[in-house]
């Protein structure tokens, strides 16, 4: 096709897609304005609690503007990472037992105090209800699908209700409990109607979806809706599970943020799985993309019942090294659009402090998952872009390697960033940068093949 015809066709398709998108009503515009004002007020009160008058602005994701984020490896300044095998008293950790007893608690404390926040001393209980059970299909695969609701006890503060949304699907032909991969994702359209939306992580064109691939192997899948646990904005911090625990009041600087809340919700889903005879509770994995990739890493680090993790394009605030000046930075995370993912104390690292002052980094988060296997996924820099910093996530895996080796497990096997599409899947830390965009989709088949090393009796396509 001639270039001008290609351009014309793309423009026509874009116009059609734009026209099909639902238009916001004046009421929706007003609601968004109120949410923005509430977010700004919450952000400012946290800065006041911390005694911070202003934050450094983050770089732009637009490469054509003067304050664009660094995309040049030659311009990455040197940095020093905290050693995950050295205690705060300077003593070297020499055994897995010592690491679990002494170093792991130090890392947990650092992450809870400085980045993701602490869970409240008392969190209301969750009662799971089976809303519906039906036989249906995904692709050409017969499944049993359960729609579930986790009702959080709000008797201590009835003005806030939290109902966790979860769907569980298992092969209709299964004769016993099956492994389950749970995704942080969506069940219905975010625009409020019941039109289905494609969950994150779908396979590329012409390839079975991630759901079909899992069901075809005799595994199940689940989808957990993070927004039903905690809203993905600062305005919602006095609502959701965080607001319920705080009885509608502002957070303190070390209170949990949305990432920790979503991870808490994932743990409550595991509580339900432990009561369901269709689920093999020794083989439950967690998966998510982007902000949900961050939540996946946090959930895996803090919930030992997850067997495997599939961490998709988690970037800054997830597996990426924050000390590495490339792509998104801590200053972006601390802004009013993303600060709610973290505890208030994290804002200090975009104000009087820098990421160099942090006691932990992305490799520390990966290390907290040890010795359980984790797969770090990213897209192509040409398609996904370089905002998520694929190499920064890879290096987090590299520097978490010594902890895995302490447990007698295999690391990535190299410190050299691999060529696009190269699977590093020989160890308990795995990595692959696929040729697609901001998706885990093109890595699903690789992840499943890698997961089969740890989950036996796998089924394969004939």
GROMACS .gro file of C-alpha atoms in nm:
model
  462
    1UNK     CA    1   0.000   0.000   0.000
    2UNK     CA    2   0.127   0.349  -0.089
    3UNK     CA    3   0.234   0.566   0.206
    4UNK     CA    4  -0.034   0.833   0.156
    5UNK     CA    5  -0.306   0.566   0.136
    6UNK     CA    6  -0.176   0.405   0.455
    7UNK     CA    7  -0.183   0.741   0.632
    8UNK     CA    8  -0.536   0.810   0.507
    9UNK     CA    9  -0.658   0.468   0.619
   10UNK     CA   10  -0.506   0.509   0.967
   11UNK     CA   11  -0.663   0.852   1.000
   12UNK     CA   12  -1.005   0.714   0.902
   13UNK     CA   13  -0.976   0.427   1.149
   14UNK     CA   14  -0.873   0.666   1.426
   15UNK     CA   15  -1.168   0.892   1.351
   16UNK     CA   16  -1.408   0.596   1.362
   17UNK     CA   17  -1.261   0.472   1.690
   18UNK     CA   18  -1.287   0.821   1.842
   19UNK     CA   19  -1.647   0.855   1.726
   20UNK     CA   20  -1.737   0.522   1.886
   21UNK     CA   21  -1.602   0.623   2.226
   22UNK     CA   22  -1.873   0.730   2.471
   23UNK     CA   23  -1.888   1.105   2.522
   24UNK     CA   24  -1.881   1.239   2.874
   25UNK     CA   25  -2.194   1.409   2.998
   26UNK     CA   26  -2.186   1.745   3.182
   27UNK     CA   27  -2.253   1.549   3.501
   28UNK     CA   28  -1.947   1.330   3.435
   29UNK     CA   29  -1.733   1.638   3.364
   30UNK     CA   30  -1.850   1.789   3.692
   31UNK     CA   31  -1.771   1.467   3.878
   32UNK     CA   32  -1.421   1.456   3.729
   33UNK     CA   33  -1.361   1.819   3.831
   34UNK     CA   34  -1.470   1.741   4.188
   35UNK     CA   35  -1.246   1.436   4.198
   36UNK     CA   36  -0.951   1.644   4.079
   37UNK     CA   37  -1.011   1.905   4.348
   38UNK     CA   38  -1.037   1.633   4.612
   39UNK     CA   39  -0.718   1.467   4.486
   40UNK     CA   40  -0.530   1.796   4.496
   41UNK     CA   41  -0.650   1.864   4.850
   42UNK     CA   42  -0.546   1.517   4.967
   43UNK     CA   43  -0.205   1.547   4.800
   44UNK     CA   44  -0.145   1.887   4.957
   45UNK     CA   45  -0.246   1.778   5.306
   46UNK     CA   46   0.001   1.489   5.287
   47UNK     CA   47   0.280   1.727   5.187
   48UNK     CA   48   0.182   1.945   5.483
   49UNK     CA   49   0.203   1.644   5.717
   50UNK     CA   50   0.551   1.576   5.583
   51UNK     CA   51   0.660   1.940   5.610
   52UNK     CA   52   0.734   1.958   5.236
   53UNK     CA   53   0.656   2.283   5.058
   54UNK     CA   54   0.717   2.161   4.702
   55UNK     CA   55   0.818   1.855   4.502
   56UNK     CA   56   1.055   1.831   4.209
   57UNK     CA   57   0.864   1.794   3.881
   58UNK     CA   58   0.904   1.466   3.698
   59UNK     CA   59   1.032   1.437   3.340
   60UNK     CA   60   0.787   1.418   3.052
   61UNK     CA   61   0.707   1.104   2.858
   62UNK     CA   62   0.699   1.316   2.542
   63UNK     CA   63   1.045   1.282   2.382
   64UNK     CA   64   1.009   1.606   2.186
   65UNK     CA   65   0.983   1.846   2.481
   66UNK     CA   66   1.275   2.006   2.671
   67UNK     CA   67   1.212   1.816   2.995
   68UNK     CA   68   1.175   1.476   2.827
   69UNK     CA   69   1.269   1.168   3.025
   70UNK     CA   70   1.610   1.024   2.947
   71UNK     CA   71   1.604   0.761   2.671
   72UNK     CA   72   1.980   0.743   2.612
   73UNK     CA   73   2.182   0.470   2.789
   74UNK     CA   74   2.496   0.682   2.756
   75UNK     CA   75   2.334   0.948   2.976
   76UNK     CA   76   2.244   0.719   3.268
   77UNK     CA   77   2.456   0.842   3.560
   78UNK     CA   78   2.623   0.590   3.792
   79UNK     CA   79   2.431   0.473   4.096
   80UNK     CA   80   2.485   0.242   4.391
   81UNK     CA   81   2.228  -0.014   4.502
   82UNK     CA   82   2.178  -0.133   4.859
   83UNK     CA   83   2.314  -0.487   4.894
   84UNK     CA   84   2.027  -0.732   4.957
   85UNK     CA   85   2.272  -0.962   5.141
   86UNK     CA   86   2.400  -0.706   5.391
   87UNK     CA   87   2.217  -0.627   5.716
   88UNK     CA   88   2.179  -0.273   5.846
   89UNK     CA   89   2.452  -0.344   6.101
   90UNK     CA   90   2.690  -0.422   5.815
   91UNK     CA   91   2.694  -0.797   5.869
   92UNK     CA   92   2.694  -1.016   5.558
   93UNK     CA   93   2.409  -1.267   5.529
   94UNK     CA   94   2.552  -1.612   5.459
   95UNK     CA   95   2.255  -1.848   5.456
   96UNK     CA   96   1.893  -1.861   5.340
   97UNK     CA   97   1.783  -1.920   5.699
   98UNK     CA   98   1.963  -1.607   5.814
   99UNK     CA   99   1.818  -1.406   5.524
  100UNK     CA  100   1.462  -1.508   5.615
  101UNK     CA  101   1.515  -1.443   5.985
  102UNK     CA  102   1.710  -1.117   5.965
  103UNK     CA  103   1.733  -0.950   5.623
  104UNK     CA  104   1.383  -1.012   5.492
  105UNK     CA  105   1.220  -0.840   5.793
  106UNK     CA  106   1.447  -0.538   5.736
  107UNK     CA  107   1.334  -0.511   5.373
  108UNK     CA  108   0.968  -0.553   5.468
  109UNK     CA  109   1.001  -0.276   5.726
  110UNK     CA  110   1.172  -0.044   5.476
  111UNK     CA  111   0.907  -0.100   5.209
  112UNK     CA  112   0.622  -0.057   5.456
  113UNK     CA  113   0.762   0.261   5.609
  114UNK     CA  114   0.903   0.428   5.299
  115UNK     CA  115   0.715   0.308   4.991
  116UNK     CA  116   0.401   0.095   4.998
  117UNK     CA  117   0.274   0.161   5.348
  118UNK     CA  118   0.168  -0.044   5.646
  119UNK     CA  119  -0.149  -0.247   5.676
  120UNK     CA  120  -0.377  -0.124   5.955
  121UNK     CA  121  -0.359  -0.314   6.282
  122UNK     CA  122  -0.721  -0.414   6.231
  123UNK     CA  123  -0.878  -0.473   5.890
  124UNK     CA  124  -1.243  -0.580   5.864
  125UNK     CA  125  -1.312  -0.938   5.759
  126UNK     CA  126  -1.422  -1.035   5.409
  127UNK     CA  127  -1.716  -1.270   5.357
  128UNK     CA  128  -1.723  -1.432   5.014
  129UNK     CA  129  -2.051  -1.487   4.833
  130UNK     CA  130  -2.104  -1.693   4.517
  131UNK     CA  131  -2.319  -1.463   4.305
  132UNK     CA  132  -2.360  -1.705   4.015
  133UNK     CA  133  -2.224  -2.025   3.863
  134UNK     CA  134  -2.267  -2.103   3.495
  135UNK     CA  135  -2.134  -2.333   3.227
  136UNK     CA  136  -2.004  -2.139   2.931
  137UNK     CA  137  -1.708  -2.130   2.693
  138UNK     CA  138  -1.395  -1.926   2.639
  139UNK     CA  139  -1.298  -1.961   2.274
  140UNK     CA  140  -1.393  -2.322   2.209
  141UNK     CA  141  -1.304  -2.433   2.561
  142UNK     CA  142  -1.588  -2.532   2.799
  143UNK     CA  143  -1.555  -2.374   3.143
  144UNK     CA  144  -1.735  -2.339   3.472
  145UNK     CA  145  -1.746  -1.972   3.560
  146UNK     CA  146  -1.817  -1.840   3.908
  147UNK     CA  147  -1.892  -1.478   3.979
  148UNK     CA  148  -1.795  -1.389   4.335
  149UNK     CA  149  -1.839  -1.097   4.569
  150UNK     CA  150  -1.621  -1.032   4.871
  151UNK     CA  151  -1.828  -0.828   5.115
  152UNK     CA  152  -1.612  -0.637   5.360
  153UNK     CA  153  -1.759  -0.595   5.709
  154UNK     CA  154  -1.834  -0.223   5.742
  155UNK     CA  155  -2.012  -0.235   6.075
  156UNK     CA  156  -1.743  -0.009   6.223
  157UNK     CA  157  -1.815   0.263   5.962
  158UNK     CA  158  -2.136   0.192   5.767
  159UNK     CA  159  -2.108   0.495   5.537
  160UNK     CA  160  -1.836   0.318   5.333
  161UNK     CA  161  -1.908  -0.013   5.161
  162UNK     CA  162  -1.647  -0.231   4.990
  163UNK     CA  163  -1.749  -0.525   4.770
  164UNK     CA  164  -1.460  -0.704   4.601
  165UNK     CA  165  -1.532  -0.830   4.250
  166UNK     CA  166  -1.381  -1.162   4.142
  167UNK     CA  167  -1.444  -1.410   3.862
  168UNK     CA  168  -1.308  -1.766   3.869
  169UNK     CA  169  -1.311  -1.996   3.567
  170UNK     CA  170  -1.200  -2.360   3.564
  171UNK     CA  171  -1.212  -2.624   3.287
  172UNK     CA  172  -1.556  -2.786   3.270
  173UNK     CA  173  -1.389  -3.123   3.217
  174UNK     CA  174  -1.158  -3.098   3.522
  175UNK     CA  175  -1.184  -3.401   3.751
  176UNK     CA  176  -1.022  -3.229   4.049
  177UNK     CA  177  -0.858  -2.907   4.170
  178UNK     CA  178  -0.656  -2.718   3.907
  179UNK     CA  179  -0.385  -2.451   3.913
  180UNK     CA  180  -0.520  -2.097   3.878
  181UNK     CA  181  -0.363  -1.780   3.740
  182UNK     CA  182  -0.524  -1.467   3.884
  183UNK     CA  183  -0.504  -1.141   3.692
  184UNK     CA  184  -0.550  -0.789   3.822
  185UNK     CA  185  -0.791  -0.668   3.556
  186UNK     CA  186  -1.146  -0.583   3.450
  187UNK     CA  187  -1.466  -0.782   3.432
  188UNK     CA  188  -1.696  -0.530   3.262
  189UNK     CA  189  -1.665  -0.203   3.078
  190UNK     CA  190  -1.521   0.084   3.285
  191UNK     CA  191  -1.786   0.309   3.125
  192UNK     CA  192  -2.053   0.155   3.344
  193UNK     CA  193  -2.240  -0.065   3.097
  194UNK     CA  194  -2.223  -0.442   3.068
  195UNK     CA  195  -2.040  -0.449   2.736
  196UNK     CA  196  -1.744  -0.684   2.765
  197UNK     CA  197  -1.396  -0.537   2.748
  198UNK     CA  198  -1.078  -0.719   2.664
  199UNK     CA  199  -0.881  -0.780   2.985
  200UNK     CA  200  -0.516  -0.691   2.987
  201UNK     CA  201  -0.285  -0.963   2.865
  202UNK     CA  202  -0.471  -1.086   2.558
  203UNK     CA  203  -0.271  -1.281   2.302
  204UNK     CA  204  -0.161  -1.115   1.981
  205UNK     CA  205  -0.376  -1.130   1.666
  206UNK     CA  206  -0.439  -1.485   1.552
  207UNK     CA  207  -0.319  -1.634   1.882
  208UNK     CA  208  -0.548  -1.785   2.145
  209UNK     CA  209  -0.622  -1.548   2.431
  210UNK     CA  210  -0.448  -1.594   2.761
  211UNK     CA  211  -0.768  -1.745   2.897
  212UNK     CA  212  -0.787  -2.004   2.620
  213UNK     CA  213  -0.421  -2.091   2.660
  214UNK     CA  214  -0.466  -2.155   3.032
  215UNK     CA  215  -0.789  -2.353   2.998
  216UNK     CA  216  -0.639  -2.560   2.715
  217UNK     CA  217  -0.371  -2.678   2.955
  218UNK     CA  218  -0.620  -2.778   3.217
  219UNK     CA  219  -0.558  -2.470   3.430
  220UNK     CA  220  -0.802  -2.209   3.551
  221UNK     CA  221  -0.798  -1.832   3.556
  222UNK     CA  222  -0.939  -1.563   3.779
  223UNK     CA  223  -0.987  -1.189   3.736
  224UNK     CA  224  -0.975  -0.961   4.039
  225UNK     CA  225  -1.099  -0.602   3.993
  226UNK     CA  226  -0.864  -0.365   4.182
  227UNK     CA  227  -1.101  -0.067   4.167
  228UNK     CA  228  -1.358  -0.266   4.366
  229UNK     CA  229  -1.100  -0.277   4.647
  230UNK     CA  230  -0.957   0.073   4.625
  231UNK     CA  231  -1.010   0.349   4.371
  232UNK     CA  232  -0.719   0.431   4.140
  233UNK     CA  233  -0.701   0.798   4.233
  234UNK     CA  234  -0.615   1.022   4.524
  235UNK     CA  235  -0.975   1.134   4.566
  236UNK     CA  236  -1.064   0.778   4.667
  237UNK     CA  237  -0.819   0.752   4.956
  238UNK     CA  238  -1.092   0.843   5.205
  239UNK     CA  239  -1.309   0.570   5.053
  240UNK     CA  240  -1.253   0.204   4.956
  241UNK     CA  241  -1.077  -0.029   5.197
  242UNK     CA  242  -0.828   0.243   5.295
  243UNK     CA  243  -1.106   0.489   5.375
  244UNK     CA  244  -1.307   0.223   5.557
  245UNK     CA  245  -1.015   0.141   5.785
  246UNK     CA  246  -0.949   0.513   5.843
  247UNK     CA  247  -1.321   0.586   5.892
  248UNK     CA  248  -1.315   0.839   5.610
  249UNK     CA  249  -1.019   1.037   5.742
  250UNK     CA  250  -0.691   1.133   5.569
  251UNK     CA  251  -0.400   0.890   5.576
  252UNK     CA  252  -0.098   0.920   5.800
  253UNK     CA  253   0.241   0.921   5.620
  254UNK     CA  254   0.306   0.549   5.665
  255UNK     CA  255  -0.049   0.429   5.592
  256UNK     CA  256  -0.093   0.195   5.299
  257UNK     CA  257  -0.147   0.313   4.942
  258UNK     CA  258  -0.351   0.162   4.660
  259UNK     CA  259  -0.083  -0.089   4.551
  260UNK     CA  260  -0.071  -0.243   4.898
  261UNK     CA  261  -0.451  -0.234   4.917
  262UNK     CA  262  -0.484  -0.416   4.584
  263UNK     CA  263  -0.231  -0.672   4.703
  264UNK     CA  264  -0.432  -0.714   5.024
  265UNK     CA  265  -0.738  -0.783   4.808
  266UNK     CA  266  -0.543  -1.046   4.617
  267UNK     CA  267  -0.466  -1.218   4.947
  268UNK     CA  268  -0.835  -1.218   5.034
  269UNK     CA  269  -0.907  -1.384   4.698
  270UNK     CA  270  -0.658  -1.656   4.797
  271UNK     CA  271  -0.855  -1.696   5.119
  272UNK     CA  272  -1.158  -1.778   4.906
  273UNK     CA  273  -0.962  -2.014   4.680
  274UNK     CA  274  -0.864  -2.212   4.986
  275UNK     CA  275  -1.233  -2.292   5.036
  276UNK     CA  276  -1.303  -2.387   4.673
  277UNK     CA  277  -1.259  -2.754   4.578
  278UNK     CA  278  -1.195  -2.656   4.215
  279UNK     CA  279  -0.869  -2.473   4.298
  280UNK     CA  280  -0.529  -2.629   4.367
  281UNK     CA  281  -0.416  -2.387   4.636
  282UNK     CA  282  -0.053  -2.498   4.609
  283UNK     CA  283  -0.048  -2.367   4.251
  284UNK     CA  284  -0.184  -2.012   4.239
  285UNK     CA  285  -0.010  -1.746   4.029
  286UNK     CA  286  -0.060  -1.370   4.011
  287UNK     CA  287  -0.035  -1.157   3.695
  288UNK     CA  288  -0.084  -0.794   3.599
  289UNK     CA  289   0.028  -0.523   3.359
  290UNK     CA  290   0.152  -0.167   3.415
  291UNK     CA  291   0.013  -0.032   3.746
  292UNK     CA  292  -0.129  -0.379   3.797
  293UNK     CA  293   0.219  -0.514   3.723
  294UNK     CA  294   0.336  -0.306   4.018
  295UNK     CA  295   0.055  -0.453   4.226
  296UNK     CA  296   0.155  -0.802   4.110
  297UNK     CA  297   0.511  -0.752   4.233
  298UNK     CA  298   0.385  -0.619   4.568
  299UNK     CA  299   0.135  -0.904   4.606
  300UNK     CA  300   0.401  -1.164   4.531
  301UNK     CA  301   0.646  -1.004   4.774
  302UNK     CA  302   0.401  -0.990   5.065
  303UNK     CA  303   0.181  -1.299   5.006
  304UNK     CA  304   0.371  -1.630   5.039
  305UNK     CA  305   0.075  -1.834   4.912
  306UNK     CA  306   0.137  -1.716   4.555
  307UNK     CA  307   0.343  -1.982   4.380
  308UNK     CA  308   0.444  -1.790   4.065
  309UNK     CA  309   0.431  -1.433   3.937
  310UNK     CA  310   0.399  -1.279   3.590
  311UNK     CA  311   0.504  -0.913   3.634
  312UNK     CA  312   0.412  -0.716   3.322
  313UNK     CA  313   0.576  -0.382   3.239
  314UNK     CA  314   0.565  -0.273   3.603
  315UNK     CA  315   0.816   0.009   3.555
  316UNK     CA  316   0.887   0.270   3.822
  317UNK     CA  317   0.728   0.182   4.154
  318UNK     CA  318   0.743  -0.185   4.056
  319UNK     CA  319   1.043  -0.388   3.946
  320UNK     CA  320   1.235  -0.102   3.781
  321UNK     CA  321   1.539   0.041   3.957
  322UNK     CA  322   1.438   0.389   4.074
  323UNK     CA  323   1.801   0.494   4.110
  324UNK     CA  324   1.843   0.447   3.734
  325UNK     CA  325   1.774   0.776   3.555
  326UNK     CA  326   1.592   0.641   3.252
  327UNK     CA  327   1.222   0.666   3.168
  328UNK     CA  328   0.972   0.737   3.444
  329UNK     CA  329   1.115   0.863   3.771
  330UNK     CA  330   1.019   0.889   4.138
  331UNK     CA  331   0.917   1.251   4.080
  332UNK     CA  332   0.644   1.131   3.842
  333UNK     CA  333   0.520   0.878   4.094
  334UNK     CA  334   0.501   1.141   4.367
  335UNK     CA  335   0.284   1.374   4.161
  336UNK     CA  336  -0.092   1.405   4.216
  337UNK     CA  337  -0.169   1.151   3.943
  338UNK     CA  338   0.016   0.855   4.096
  339UNK     CA  339   0.105   0.930   4.460
  340UNK     CA  340  -0.198   0.736   4.584
  341UNK     CA  341  -0.027   0.410   4.486
  342UNK     CA  342   0.221   0.463   4.769
  343UNK     CA  343   0.236   0.568   5.131
  344UNK     CA  344   0.283   0.937   5.204
  345UNK     CA  345   0.645   0.892   5.315
  346UNK     CA  346   0.739   0.804   4.959
  347UNK     CA  347   0.684   1.167   4.854
  348UNK     CA  348   1.001   1.261   5.043
  349UNK     CA  349   1.209   1.107   4.764
  350UNK     CA  350   1.081   1.367   4.520
  351UNK     CA  351   1.132   1.651   4.765
  352UNK     CA  352   1.415   1.689   5.014
  353UNK     CA  353   1.551   1.341   4.931
  354UNK     CA  354   1.619   1.145   4.612
  355UNK     CA  355   1.590   0.774   4.523
  356UNK     CA  356   1.958   0.746   4.608
  357UNK     CA  357   1.855   0.793   4.971
  358UNK     CA  358   1.605   0.507   4.966
  359UNK     CA  359   1.698   0.201   5.173
  360UNK     CA  360   1.548  -0.025   4.903
  361UNK     CA  361   1.496  -0.036   4.527
  362UNK     CA  362   1.332  -0.253   4.262
  363UNK     CA  363   1.578  -0.539   4.312
  364UNK     CA  364   1.483  -0.548   4.681
  365UNK     CA  365   1.119  -0.602   4.584
  366UNK     CA  366   1.211  -0.891   4.354
  367UNK     CA  367   1.432  -1.033   4.631
  368UNK     CA  368   1.132  -1.042   4.867
  369UNK     CA  369   0.972  -1.294   4.631
  370UNK     CA  370   1.258  -1.542   4.678
  371UNK     CA  371   1.276  -1.835   4.645
  372UNK     CA  372   0.950  -1.841   4.447
  373UNK     CA  373   0.977  -1.802   4.068
  374UNK     CA  374   0.907  -1.464   3.907
  375UNK     CA  375   0.885  -1.373   3.538
  376UNK     CA  376   0.954  -1.010   3.445
  377UNK     CA  377   0.789  -0.907   3.117
  378UNK     CA  378   0.823  -0.601   2.897
  379UNK     CA  379   0.734  -0.478   2.549
  380UNK     CA  380   0.940  -0.342   2.263
  381UNK     CA  381   1.096   0.004   2.303
  382UNK     CA  382   0.974   0.087   1.952
  383UNK     CA  383   0.613  -0.010   2.028
  384UNK     CA  384   0.562   0.014   2.404
  385UNK     CA  385   0.808   0.299   2.437
  386UNK     CA  386   1.084   0.341   2.694
  387UNK     CA  387   0.886   0.497   2.979
  388UNK     CA  388   0.875   0.166   3.172
  389UNK     CA  389   1.253   0.111   3.129
  390UNK     CA  390   1.281  -0.255   3.029
  391UNK     CA  391   1.651  -0.263   3.110
  392UNK     CA  392   1.586  -0.116   3.455
  393UNK     CA  393   1.345  -0.403   3.527
  394UNK     CA  394   1.592  -0.657   3.389
  395UNK     CA  395   1.867  -0.519   3.613
  396UNK     CA  396   1.639  -0.549   3.915
  397UNK     CA  397   1.620  -0.919   3.835
  398UNK     CA  398   1.997  -0.933   3.797
  399UNK     CA  399   2.062  -0.772   4.136
  400UNK     CA  400   1.802  -0.989   4.310
  401UNK     CA  401   1.989  -1.294   4.180
  402UNK     CA  402   2.227  -1.333   4.476
  403UNK     CA  403   1.930  -1.382   4.709
  404UNK     CA  404   1.784  -1.654   4.488
  405UNK     CA  405   2.124  -1.823   4.467
  406UNK     CA  406   2.142  -1.817   4.847
  407UNK     CA  407   1.834  -2.041   4.838
  408UNK     CA  408   2.000  -2.272   4.587
  409UNK     CA  409   1.789  -2.134   4.299
  410UNK     CA  410   1.897  -2.013   3.955
  411UNK     CA  411   1.924  -1.645   3.867
  412UNK     CA  412   1.893  -1.489   3.521
  413UNK     CA  413   2.227  -1.638   3.421
  414UNK     CA  414   2.360  -1.313   3.274
  415UNK     CA  415   2.399  -0.946   3.350
  416UNK     CA  416   2.396  -0.851   2.981
  417UNK     CA  417   2.065  -0.708   2.861
  418UNK     CA  418   1.933  -0.960   2.604
  419UNK     CA  419   1.828  -0.894   2.248
  420UNK     CA  420   1.459  -0.829   2.189
  421UNK     CA  421   1.260  -1.152   2.203
  422UNK     CA  422   1.529  -1.355   2.382
  423UNK     CA  423   1.374  -1.564   2.661
  424UNK     CA  424   1.580  -1.594   2.976
  425UNK     CA  425   1.380  -1.873   3.136
  426UNK     CA  426   1.632  -2.120   3.278
  427UNK     CA  427   1.601  -1.997   3.635
  428UNK     CA  428   1.361  -1.892   3.905
  429UNK     CA  429   1.407  -1.533   3.788
  430UNK     CA  430   1.298  -1.508   3.424
  431UNK     CA  431   1.283  -1.220   3.176
  432UNK     CA  432   1.164  -1.158   2.822
  433UNK     CA  433   1.112  -0.840   2.626
  434UNK     CA  434   0.860  -0.919   2.353
  435UNK     CA  435   0.817  -0.733   2.024
  436UNK     CA  436   0.471  -0.595   2.101
  437UNK     CA  437   0.335  -0.300   2.292
  438UNK     CA  438   0.217  -0.232   2.647
  439UNK     CA  439   0.082  -0.580   2.710
  440UNK     CA  440   0.175  -0.916   2.855
  441UNK     CA  441  -0.002  -1.078   2.558
  442UNK     CA  442   0.296  -1.184   2.343
  443UNK     CA  443   0.469  -1.332   2.649
  444UNK     CA  444   0.186  -1.557   2.767
  445UNK     CA  445   0.296  -1.867   2.577
  446UNK     CA  446   0.654  -1.820   2.700
  447UNK     CA  447   0.533  -1.770   3.057
  448UNK     CA  448   0.317  -2.083   3.044
  449UNK     CA  449   0.604  -2.295   2.913
  450UNK     CA  450   0.826  -2.158   3.192
  451UNK     CA  451   0.554  -2.213   3.454
  452UNK     CA  452   0.522  -2.576   3.347
  453UNK     CA  453   0.866  -2.633   3.497
  454UNK     CA  454   0.717  -2.562   3.838
  455UNK     CA  455   0.360  -2.683   3.787
  456UNK     CA  456   0.379  -3.046   3.677
  457UNK     CA  457   0.121  -3.249   3.477
  458UNK     CA  458   0.089  -2.969   3.220
  459UNK     CA  459  -0.116  -3.013   2.907
  460UNK     CA  460   0.021  -2.896   2.573
  461UNK     CA  461  -0.124  -2.828   2.234
  462UNK     CA  462  -0.091  -3.133   2.014
   0.00000   0.00000   0.00000
